[in-house]
Coordinates of C-alpha atoms in Angstrom, one line a residue:
M1 CA 8.4 2.8 -11.5
I2 CA 6.6 0.9 -8.7
C3 CA 8.1 2.7 -5.7
R4 CA 9.8 6.1 -6.0
R5 CA 11.8 6.2 -2.8
T6 CA 13.4 9.6 -3.2
F7 CA 10.0 11.2 -4.0
L8 CA 8.2 9.5 -1.2
K9 CA 10.9 10.5 1.4
N10 CA 11.5 14.0 0.4
I11 CA 8.5 15.6 -1.3
G12 CA 6.8 18.1 1.0
L13 CA 3.3 18.5 -0.4
G14 CA 0.5 18.2 2.2
L15 CA -2.6 16.1 2.5
G16 CA -4.2 18.0 5.4
S17 CA -4.2 17.0 9.0
V18 CA -5.7 13.8 10.2
G19 CA -8.7 14.6 12.3
L20 CA -9.9 12.9 15.4
V21 CA -13.9 8.7 15.5
S22 CA -13.4 5.2 14.8
R23 CA -15.4 3.3 12.4
V24 CA -15.7 0.4 14.8
P25 CA -15.2 0.3 18.6
F26 CA -11.7 -0.1 19.9
S27 CA -11.2 -2.7 22.5
L28 CA -8.3 -2.6 25.0
A29 CA -8.9 -6.1 26.2
G30 CA -10.5 -9.4 25.0
N31 CA -9.9 -11.6 22.0
I32 CA -11.6 -11.4 18.6
G33 CA -11.4 -15.2 18.1
S34 CA -9.0 -18.0 17.5
A35 CA -7.9 -16.5 14.2
G36 CA -7.1 -13.1 15.8
L37 CA -4.1 -11.9 17.8
P38 CA -4.9 -11.6 21.6
R39 CA -5.6 -8.2 22.9
S40 CA -4.2 -6.5 26.0
T41 CA -3.5 -3.0 27.4
P42 CA -0.3 -1.1 26.6
E43 CA 0.7 -0.9 30.3
A44 CA 0.2 -4.6 30.8
Q45 CA 2.7 -5.2 28.1
G46 CA 5.2 -2.6 29.3
V47 CA 4.3 0.3 27.0
R48 CA 3.2 3.7 28.1
S49 CA -0.2 4.8 26.7
E50 CA 1.0 8.4 26.8
A51 CA 3.6 7.6 24.2
I52 CA 1.0 6.1 21.8
A53 CA -1.3 9.1 22.4
Q54 CA 1.6 11.4 21.6
F55 CA 2.2 9.5 18.4
L56 CA -1.5 9.9 17.4
D57 CA -1.3 13.6 18.2
A58 CA 1.8 14.0 16.1
I59 CA 0.1 12.3 13.2
A60 CA -2.9 14.7 13.6
G61 CA -0.5 17.6 13.4
S62 CA 1.4 16.3 10.4
K63 CA 1.0 16.0 6.6
H64 CA 0.8 12.2 6.9
E65 CA -2.6 10.6 6.1
F66 CA -2.8 7.4 8.1
H67 CA -5.5 4.8 7.4
S68 CA -4.7 2.2 10.0
F69 CA -2.3 1.4 12.8
M70 CA -1.7 -1.7 14.9
F71 CA 0.9 -2.0 17.7
V72 CA 1.8 -5.5 19.0
R73 CA 4.0 -6.1 22.1
H74 CA 4.8 -9.5 23.5
G75 CA 2.4 -11.0 20.9
H76 CA -0.6 -8.9 22.1
V77 CA -2.3 -6.1 20.2
I78 CA -2.0 -3.1 22.6
A79 CA -3.3 -0.4 20.3
E80 CA -5.2 -0.4 17.1
G81 CA -7.1 2.2 15.1
W82 CA -8.6 3.0 11.8
W83 CA -9.2 6.5 10.5
A84 CA -12.8 6.4 9.2
P85 CA -14.0 5.6 6.6
Y86 CA -11.2 3.0 6.7
G87 CA -11.9 0.0 8.9
P88 CA -10.6 -3.4 10.1
D89 CA -12.7 -5.4 7.7
L90 CA -11.1 -3.8 4.6
K91 CA -8.1 -5.3 2.9
H92 CA -5.5 -2.7 1.8
M93 CA -3.3 -2.4 -1.2
L94 CA 0.2 -3.0 0.0
Y95 CA 2.3 -2.0 -3.1
S96 CA 5.9 -3.1 -2.5
L97 CA 5.3 -4.6 0.9
S98 CA 4.1 -7.5 -1.3
K99 CA 7.8 -8.2 -2.0
S100 CA 8.4 -9.6 1.5
F101 CA 5.7 -12.2 0.9
T102 CA 7.3 -13.2 -2.4
S103 CA 10.6 -13.5 -0.6
T104 CA 8.9 -15.8 1.9
A105 CA 7.6 -18.0 -0.9
V106 CA 11.2 -18.3 -2.2
G107 CA 12.4 -19.3 1.3
L108 CA 9.7 -22.0 1.5
A109 CA 10.5 -23.3 -1.9
K110 CA 14.2 -23.5 -0.9
T111 CA 13.3 -25.3 2.2
E112 CA 11.3 -27.9 0.2
G113 CA 14.4 -28.4 -2.1
K114 CA 12.7 -26.9 -5.2
L115 CA 15.4 -24.2 -5.7
N116 CA 18.5 -22.6 -4.2
V117 CA 19.4 -18.9 -4.0
D118 CA 22.6 -19.6 -6.0
D119 CA 20.6 -21.1 -8.9
K120 CA 21.0 -19.3 -12.2
V121 CA 17.9 -17.4 -13.4
I122 CA 18.3 -18.5 -17.0
S123 CA 18.0 -22.1 -15.9
F124 CA 14.3 -21.6 -15.2
F125 CA 13.4 -20.0 -18.6
P126 CA 15.3 -21.8 -21.4
D127 CA 12.4 -21.1 -23.8
K128 CA 12.4 -17.3 -23.1
L129 CA 16.1 -16.4 -23.5
P130 CA 17.2 -13.8 -26.0
G131 CA 19.1 -14.9 -29.1
E132 CA 22.4 -13.9 -27.5
V133 CA 22.9 -14.5 -23.7
S134 CA 25.3 -12.0 -22.2
E135 CA 27.8 -13.0 -19.6
N136 CA 26.0 -10.9 -17.0
L137 CA 22.7 -12.5 -17.8
R138 CA 24.3 -15.9 -17.6
A139 CA 25.7 -15.1 -14.2
L140 CA 22.4 -13.7 -12.7
R141 CA 21.3 -15.7 -9.6
I142 CA 18.1 -15.9 -7.6
K143 CA 20.1 -14.2 -4.8
D144 CA 20.7 -11.2 -7.1
L145 CA 17.0 -10.9 -7.7
L146 CA 16.4 -11.1 -3.9
T147 CA 18.9 -8.3 -3.1
M148 CA 17.9 -5.9 -5.9
S149 CA 21.4 -6.2 -7.5
V150 CA 20.4 -7.5 -10.9
G151 CA 22.8 -5.0 -12.6
H152 CA 20.2 -3.1 -14.7
A153 CA 20.8 0.6 -15.3
Q154 CA 17.2 1.4 -14.4
D155 CA 14.1 -0.3 -12.9
S156 CA 12.9 -2.9 -15.3
T157 CA 9.2 -2.6 -14.3
P158 CA 8.0 0.2 -16.7
L159 CA 9.6 -1.6 -19.6
I160 CA 8.5 -5.2 -19.0
T161 CA 4.9 -4.3 -18.1
K162 CA 4.3 -2.9 -21.5
E163 CA 4.7 -6.4 -22.9
E164 CA 2.5 -9.6 -22.8
D165 CA 5.3 -11.8 -21.6
W166 CA 7.1 -10.0 -18.7
A167 CA 9.7 -12.7 -18.1
R168 CA 10.8 -12.8 -21.7
A169 CA 11.0 -9.0 -21.7
F170 CA 13.0 -9.0 -18.5
L171 CA 15.5 -11.5 -19.8
A172 CA 15.9 -9.4 -23.0
L173 CA 17.0 -6.3 -21.1
P174 CA 20.7 -5.4 -21.1
I175 CA 22.5 -5.9 -17.8
A176 CA 25.0 -3.0 -17.5
H177 CA 26.7 -4.1 -14.3
Q178 CA 27.9 -7.4 -12.8
P179 CA 25.0 -9.0 -10.9
G180 CA 25.4 -8.8 -7.2
T181 CA 27.5 -5.7 -7.1
E182 CA 25.2 -2.7 -7.2
F183 CA 21.9 -2.0 -5.5
L184 CA 19.1 -0.7 -7.7
Y185 CA 15.4 -0.9 -6.6
N186 CA 13.9 -3.1 -9.3
S187 CA 10.3 -4.5 -8.9
G188 CA 10.7 -6.5 -12.1
A189 CA 13.3 -8.6 -10.2
T190 CA 10.6 -9.5 -7.7
Y191 CA 8.2 -10.4 -10.5
M192 CA 10.9 -12.9 -11.7
L193 CA 11.1 -14.4 -8.2
S194 CA 7.3 -14.9 -8.4
A195 CA 7.7 -16.5 -11.9
I196 CA 10.4 -18.8 -10.6
V197 CA 8.3 -20.0 -7.7
Q198 CA 5.4 -20.7 -10.0
K199 CA 7.8 -22.5 -12.3
V200 CA 9.1 -24.9 -9.7
T201 CA 5.9 -25.4 -7.7
G202 CA 3.3 -25.3 -10.4
R203 CA 1.3 -22.8 -8.4
K204 CA 0.9 -19.1 -8.2
V205 CA 2.7 -17.5 -5.2
I206 CA -0.7 -16.8 -3.5
D207 CA -1.8 -20.4 -3.9
Y208 CA 1.6 -21.8 -2.9
L209 CA 1.6 -19.6 0.3
T210 CA -2.1 -20.3 1.2
P211 CA -1.6 -23.7 3.0
R212 CA 1.9 -22.8 4.2
L213 CA 1.5 -19.3 5.5
F214 CA -2.0 -17.7 5.1
E215 CA -4.1 -20.5 6.5
P216 CA -1.9 -21.2 9.6
L217 CA -2.0 -17.4 10.3
G218 CA -5.8 -17.3 9.9
I219 CA -5.6 -15.0 6.8
E220 CA -8.4 -15.6 4.4
E221 CA -9.1 -12.3 2.6
M222 CA -5.9 -12.0 0.5
T223 CA -5.9 -11.1 -3.2
W224 CA -3.0 -10.7 -5.5
E225 CA -2.8 -9.2 -9.0
T226 CA -1.4 -11.2 -11.9
C227 CA 0.5 -10.5 -15.1
P228 CA -1.0 -11.3 -18.5
M229 CA 0.5 -14.8 -18.3
G230 CA -1.3 -15.5 -15.0
I231 CA 1.7 -15.1 -12.7
N232 CA 1.3 -13.1 -9.5
T233 CA 3.0 -9.7 -10.0
G234 CA 5.3 -10.4 -7.0
G235 CA 6.7 -6.9 -6.4
W236 CA 3.2 -5.4 -5.8
G237 CA -0.5 -6.2 -6.0
L238 CA -1.1 -8.0 -2.7
N239 CA -4.0 -6.8 -0.6
L240 CA -4.4 -7.7 3.1
R241 CA -6.2 -6.5 6.2
T242 CA -4.1 -4.6 8.8
E243 CA -4.2 -7.4 11.4
S244 CA -3.1 -9.9 8.7
L245 CA -0.1 -7.6 8.1
A246 CA 0.6 -7.5 11.8
K247 CA 0.5 -11.3 12.0
F248 CA 3.0 -11.6 9.2
A249 CA 5.4 -9.2 11.0
Q250 CA 4.8 -11.2 14.3
L251 CA 5.7 -14.4 12.6
Y252 CA 9.0 -13.0 11.5
L253 CA 9.6 -11.6 15.0
Q254 CA 9.0 -15.2 16.3
K255 CA 11.6 -16.4 13.8
G256 CA 9.0 -18.3 11.7
S257 CA 7.3 -20.1 14.6
W258 CA 3.5 -19.9 15.1
A259 CA 1.3 -21.7 17.6
D260 CA 4.2 -24.2 18.4
K261 CA 4.7 -24.9 14.7
T262 CA 7.5 -23.9 12.4
L263 CA 6.0 -22.1 9.4
I264 CA 9.3 -20.6 8.1
P265 CA 12.6 -22.1 9.2
A266 CA 14.4 -19.8 11.6
E267 CA 17.5 -20.0 9.4
W268 CA 15.6 -18.5 6.5
V269 CA 14.2 -15.7 8.7
Q270 CA 17.7 -14.8 9.7
E271 CA 19.1 -15.0 6.2
A272 CA 16.2 -13.1 4.7
T273 CA 16.3 -10.2 7.2
S274 CA 20.0 -9.6 7.6
F275 CA 22.2 -7.1 5.8
K276 CA 23.1 -8.1 2.2
I277 CA 23.9 -5.0 0.2
Q278 CA 24.4 -1.3 0.9
Q279 CA 22.2 1.2 -0.8
P280 CA 24.2 4.0 -2.6
G281 CA 24.5 7.6 -1.4
T282 CA 26.8 10.5 -1.6
D283 CA 27.3 10.9 2.2
L284 CA 26.7 7.4 3.6
D285 CA 27.8 8.3 7.1
K286 CA 25.2 11.0 7.3
L287 CA 22.6 8.9 5.6
K288 CA 23.2 5.9 7.9
H289 CA 22.5 8.2 10.8
E290 CA 19.3 9.8 9.4
S291 CA 17.8 7.5 6.7
D292 CA 16.0 4.2 7.1
W293 CA 16.7 3.6 3.4
H294 CA 20.4 3.4 3.9
Q295 CA 20.7 0.7 6.6
G296 CA 21.2 -2.1 4.2
Y297 CA 18.9 -4.2 2.0
C298 CA 18.1 -7.9 2.7
Y299 CA 16.0 -10.4 0.8
Q300 CA 13.1 -8.1 -0.1
F301 CA 13.2 -6.6 3.4
W302 CA 14.9 -3.4 4.6
R303 CA 17.1 -2.9 7.6
C304 CA 16.0 0.0 9.8
R305 CA 17.7 2.1 12.4
H306 CA 17.5 0.8 16.0
N307 CA 18.3 -2.7 14.8
A308 CA 14.8 -3.2 13.3
F309 CA 13.8 -4.4 9.9
R310 CA 10.7 -4.0 7.8
G311 CA 8.7 -4.6 4.7
D312 CA 7.3 -1.5 3.1
G313 CA 5.3 -0.3 0.2
A314 CA 4.7 3.0 -1.6
F315 CA 2.9 5.8 0.2
G316 CA 3.5 4.3 3.6
Q317 CA 2.4 0.6 3.9
Y318 CA 4.5 -0.9 6.7
A319 CA 5.3 -4.1 8.6
I320 CA 8.0 -3.1 11.1
V321 CA 9.7 -5.7 13.3
L322 CA 11.6 -4.5 16.4
P323 CA 13.4 -7.7 17.8
E324 CA 15.1 -5.9 20.8
Q325 CA 11.7 -4.6 21.9
D326 CA 9.7 -7.7 21.1
A327 CA 7.3 -5.6 19.2
V328 CA 5.8 -5.1 15.7
I329 CA 3.9 -2.2 14.1
A330 CA 1.6 -2.4 11.1
I331 CA 0.6 0.8 9.2
T332 CA -1.4 1.5 6.1
S333 CA -1.5 5.1 4.8
E334 CA -1.0 7.6 2.0
S335 CA 1.9 9.8 3.0
P336 CA 4.1 12.2 1.1
S337 CA 7.1 11.2 3.3
M338 CA 7.7 7.6 4.3
Q339 CA 10.8 8.6 6.2
G340 CA 8.7 11.2 8.1
Q341 CA 6.4 8.4 9.2
L342 CA 9.3 6.3 10.5
N343 CA 10.6 9.3 12.3
L344 CA 7.4 9.6 14.2
V345 CA 7.6 5.9 15.2
W346 CA 11.2 6.4 16.5
E347 CA 10.4 9.7 18.2
H348 CA 7.2 8.7 20.0
L349 CA 6.6 4.9 20.1
L350 CA 10.1 3.6 20.7
P351 CA 10.8 5.7 23.9
G352 CA 7.4 4.5 25.3
I353 CA 8.5 0.8 25.4
E354 CA 9.7 -0.3 28.9
Q355 CA 11.2 -3.5 30.1
S356 CA 8.4 -4.6 32.4
A357 CA 4.7 -4.2 32.9
L358 CA 3.3 -0.9 34.1
T359 CA 0.2 0.2 35.9
D360 CA -2.9 1.4 33.9
G361 CA -4.0 4.9 34.6
A362 CA -5.7 8.0 33.2
S363 CA -3.4 8.0 30.1
A364 CA -4.8 4.5 29.1
R365 CA -8.3 5.9 29.2
E366 CA -7.3 8.9 27.3
L367 CA -5.7 6.7 24.6
E368 CA -8.8 4.6 24.3
G369 CA -10.7 7.8 23.6
K370 CA -8.3 8.9 20.9
L371 CA -8.4 5.6 19.2
R372 CA -12.2 5.6 19.2
G373 CA -12.0 9.1 17.6
L374 CA -9.8 8.5 14.6
R375 CA -11.3 9.7 11.3
L376 CA -10.6 11.5 8.1
P377 CA -13.3 14.1 8.0
P378 CA -15.1 14.8 4.7
P379 CA -14.3 18.2 3.2
K380 CA -16.9 20.8 4.2
A381 CA -17.7 24.1 2.6
Q382 CA -21.5 24.6 2.0
P383 CA -23.9 21.7 2.3
S384 CA -26.3 23.1 -0.2
S385 CA -26.8 25.4 -3.2
P386 CA -29.9 26.8 -4.9
L387 CA -28.4 25.2 -8.1
A388 CA -28.9 21.7 -6.8
V389 CA -32.6 21.8 -7.4
K390 CA -32.1 23.1 -11.0
V391 CA -29.6 20.4 -12.0
S392 CA -31.0 17.5 -10.1
G393 CA -32.4 14.8 -12.3
K394 CA -31.1 16.5 -15.5
T395 CA -28.8 14.8 -18.0
F396 CA -25.8 16.5 -19.4
T397 CA -24.5 15.3 -22.8
I398 CA -20.8 15.0 -22.7
S399 CA -18.7 16.2 -25.6
A400 CA -16.5 13.7 -27.5
N401 CA -13.6 12.6 -25.3
E402 CA -10.8 10.0 -25.2
T403 CA -12.3 8.2 -22.2
N404 CA -15.6 7.6 -24.1
F405 CA -17.9 9.0 -21.5
K406 CA -21.2 10.0 -23.0
A407 CA -23.4 11.7 -20.4
A408 CA -23.5 12.8 -16.7
R409 CA -26.4 13.1 -14.3
F410 CA -26.8 14.4 -10.8
D411 CA -29.7 13.4 -8.5
F412 CA -29.6 15.4 -5.3
T413 CA -31.4 14.9 -2.0
E414 CA -30.9 16.8 1.2
R415 CA -28.2 14.4 2.4
E416 CA -26.9 12.7 -0.7
C417 CA -26.0 13.0 -4.4
L418 CA -26.2 10.1 -6.8
F419 CA -23.6 11.0 -9.5
T420 CA -23.8 8.9 -12.7
L421 CA -21.4 8.9 -15.6
N422 CA -22.6 7.1 -18.7
H423 CA -19.9 5.3 -20.6
E424 CA -20.0 3.4 -23.9
Q425 CA -19.9 0.3 -21.6
G426 CA -22.8 1.4 -19.5
D427 CA -23.7 3.6 -16.4
Y428 CA -21.3 4.1 -13.5
P429 CA -23.1 5.6 -10.5
I430 CA -21.3 6.7 -7.3
R431 CA -23.5 7.7 -4.3
C432 CA -22.0 10.6 -2.3
G433 CA -23.0 11.8 1.1
V434 CA -23.3 15.6 1.4
E435 CA -20.5 16.4 3.8
K436 CA -20.5 12.8 5.1
W437 CA -19.0 9.5 3.8
V438 CA -21.3 7.1 2.1
E439 CA -19.8 3.7 1.1
G440 CA -20.4 1.8 -2.1
E441 CA -18.6 0.2 -5.0
T442 CA -17.7 1.3 -8.5
A443 CA -16.0 -0.1 -11.6
M444 CA -15.9 3.3 -13.3
P445 CA -13.1 3.4 -15.9
G446 CA -10.1 5.2 -14.7
T447 CA -10.6 4.2 -11.1
P448 CA -9.0 3.6 -8.7
P449 CA -5.8 5.7 -9.1
K450 CA -2.6 3.6 -8.7
L451 CA 1.0 3.5 -9.7
T452 CA 0.8 0.1 -11.4
R453 CA -0.8 -1.2 -14.6
S454 CA -3.9 -3.3 -14.2
R455 CA -5.7 -5.6 -16.6
G456 CA -9.5 -5.4 -17.1
T457 CA -12.0 -3.6 -14.9
M458 CA -12.6 -4.5 -11.3
K459 CA -15.0 -3.2 -8.7
S460 CA -13.5 -1.0 -6.0
K461 CA -14.9 -0.1 -2.6
V462 CA -15.4 3.6 -2.4
A463 CA -16.4 6.1 0.3
A464 CA -17.7 9.3 -1.3
S465 CA -18.7 12.7 0.0
G466 CA -19.5 16.0 -1.7
T467 CA -19.7 19.7 -0.8
W468 CA -20.5 22.9 -2.6
K469 CA -17.3 24.9 -2.8
D470 CA -19.4 27.8 -4.1
P471 CA -23.0 28.1 -5.4
Q472 CA -21.9 26.8 -8.8
T473 CA -19.2 24.2 -7.9
F474 CA -19.9 20.8 -6.4
E475 CA -16.8 19.0 -5.4
M476 CA -16.7 15.3 -4.6
T477 CA -14.0 13.3 -2.8
W478 CA -14.0 9.6 -3.7
R479 CA -11.9 7.5 -1.2
F480 CA -11.0 4.1 -2.6
I481 CA -10.8 2.5 0.8
E482 CA -9.0 -0.6 -0.1
T483 CA -6.2 1.4 -1.6
P484 CA -4.1 4.3 -0.3
H485 CA -5.7 6.7 -2.9
H486 CA -8.5 9.0 -3.6
D487 CA -10.0 11.2 -6.3
I488 CA -11.2 14.8 -6.2
V489 CA -13.9 15.4 -8.8
T490 CA -14.8 19.0 -9.4
C491 CA -18.1 19.8 -11.2
R492 CA -18.6 23.4 -12.3
F493 CA -22.0 24.5 -13.6
E494 CA -22.4 27.6 -15.8
D495 CA -25.9 28.1 -17.1
S496 CA -26.6 24.9 -19.0
D497 CA -22.9 24.0 -19.3
L498 CA -21.0 21.6 -17.2
K499 CA -17.3 21.0 -16.7
I500 CA -15.9 18.0 -14.7
Q501 CA -12.3 17.9 -13.7
F502 CA -10.5 14.9 -12.1
M503 CA -7.5 15.0 -9.8
N504 CA -6.2 11.8 -8.2
S505 CA -4.0 11.7 -5.1
V506 CA -1.1 10.1 -6.8
T507 CA -0.9 13.1 -9.1
Q508 CA -1.3 15.5 -6.1
L509 CA 1.7 13.9 -4.4
S510 CA 3.9 13.7 -7.5
P511 CA 4.1 16.8 -9.7
S512 CA 5.9 14.7 -12.3
R513 CA 2.9 12.6 -12.8
K514 CA 0.0 13.9 -14.9
E515 CA -3.7 13.2 -14.4
T516 CA -4.6 10.9 -17.2
R517 CA -8.3 11.7 -17.4
E518 CA -9.0 14.8 -19.4
P519 CA -11.7 17.3 -18.2
L520 CA -15.2 16.5 -19.5
T521 CA -17.4 19.2 -20.8
G522 CA -21.2 18.8 -21.4
K523 CA -24.4 20.6 -21.9
M524 CA -27.8 20.1 -20.3
A525 CA -30.0 18.0 -22.5
A526 CA -33.3 19.7 -23.6

């Protein structure tokens, strides 16, 4: 399943507190260029710096792991920060926040007369239909895909992604309920929207959106995963920088207008972000008061409390739009509780928004210091061990294993360790700082951890650090800094024997998920 809402809202496992030094300087004023949003101070745009500082303090004292945060008021960035080793130049995996961009593509295709939300889904795929077309499948509309009311009994995504032709697999699934009547979060539905857009435009969603959305917003770094048939995955797989996410939210706040041009018709913005269907719950009155997942679903957007709306993705990727406050908030993170993150926004940021400009003071300077000091500190235990000299430069032959790793090698210096795993496909080195982050890239099989299936091997940016947990145990943390996730790799030395254990952060947050990489055992080569 692409996004396990109940788990992400309720699970209480911790990630450790966010520490307080930013990867790049934070600027309270100025402009980063014509492609960037203008910068201002919080007080100049009617927001109390003290409230933002309290928000950051609350994050530091919580179990939420934030990677970036951008607050925009009246079209100006008033606060922005990245928890090092994350930074503004990195594009971040958005998971289901991708859905809101797919919805936008549908709206633009509708505007251009290429489709209508009442069009029947089967009309686009006459060559992919099952032998017997049920009444519910025949009735299924684009609108039902948009509102997650297909009628499936379960999310189609785990089923269709096992196949080569996802659209054919989707259409073959039984539809238990009348389309349009029951909400069920279903990322396969968004994939079908992507497939329909590609069918009617002749272009993948990312290519269709580029001249219509990305280029006018000054977004150039975007990437989007595809299915085996070359169709963008739609419901996940989009990667963007934090400011690009804020621009998208600001465009929706401005009802589709940007630099005096209409990029998205205001009518579609209204249609796409207004209540369409109620999410189920056993005590809806209570849930509507407490839960931002029970305010109603739109066209691949969620309604929020406080008359806001949002796009969101697993583990805490957010584009939050607050029309009454003329503000937007962009967040990337890895959190065990997405509802908990929104609670912090409502508890600290919302009360700090005033109607008119304020006077800068000491709190503004204090906030600037906090934003400059955001970081996720590398784990620290012992920076060295006598064993490092004995194992450095030595090759350990790995016993037969399902992942086909053949050998491991450690090359220690005073400040770094070059760890190399040899695979049947070649060597995969990762350079780790000793109790400091060192950035690099890796295409090591099994990385990075993620919820979704991927095709092929791709290089990932990684920030890695290692520490000696005890004289015989070297533990590395690999942060895949363009995703929400990280790995913990524990290397235990016993005489000439070695054991390597992997634990990814997806598994850490979800006890129901198992680490797919088996422990590796090896022996020092003679």
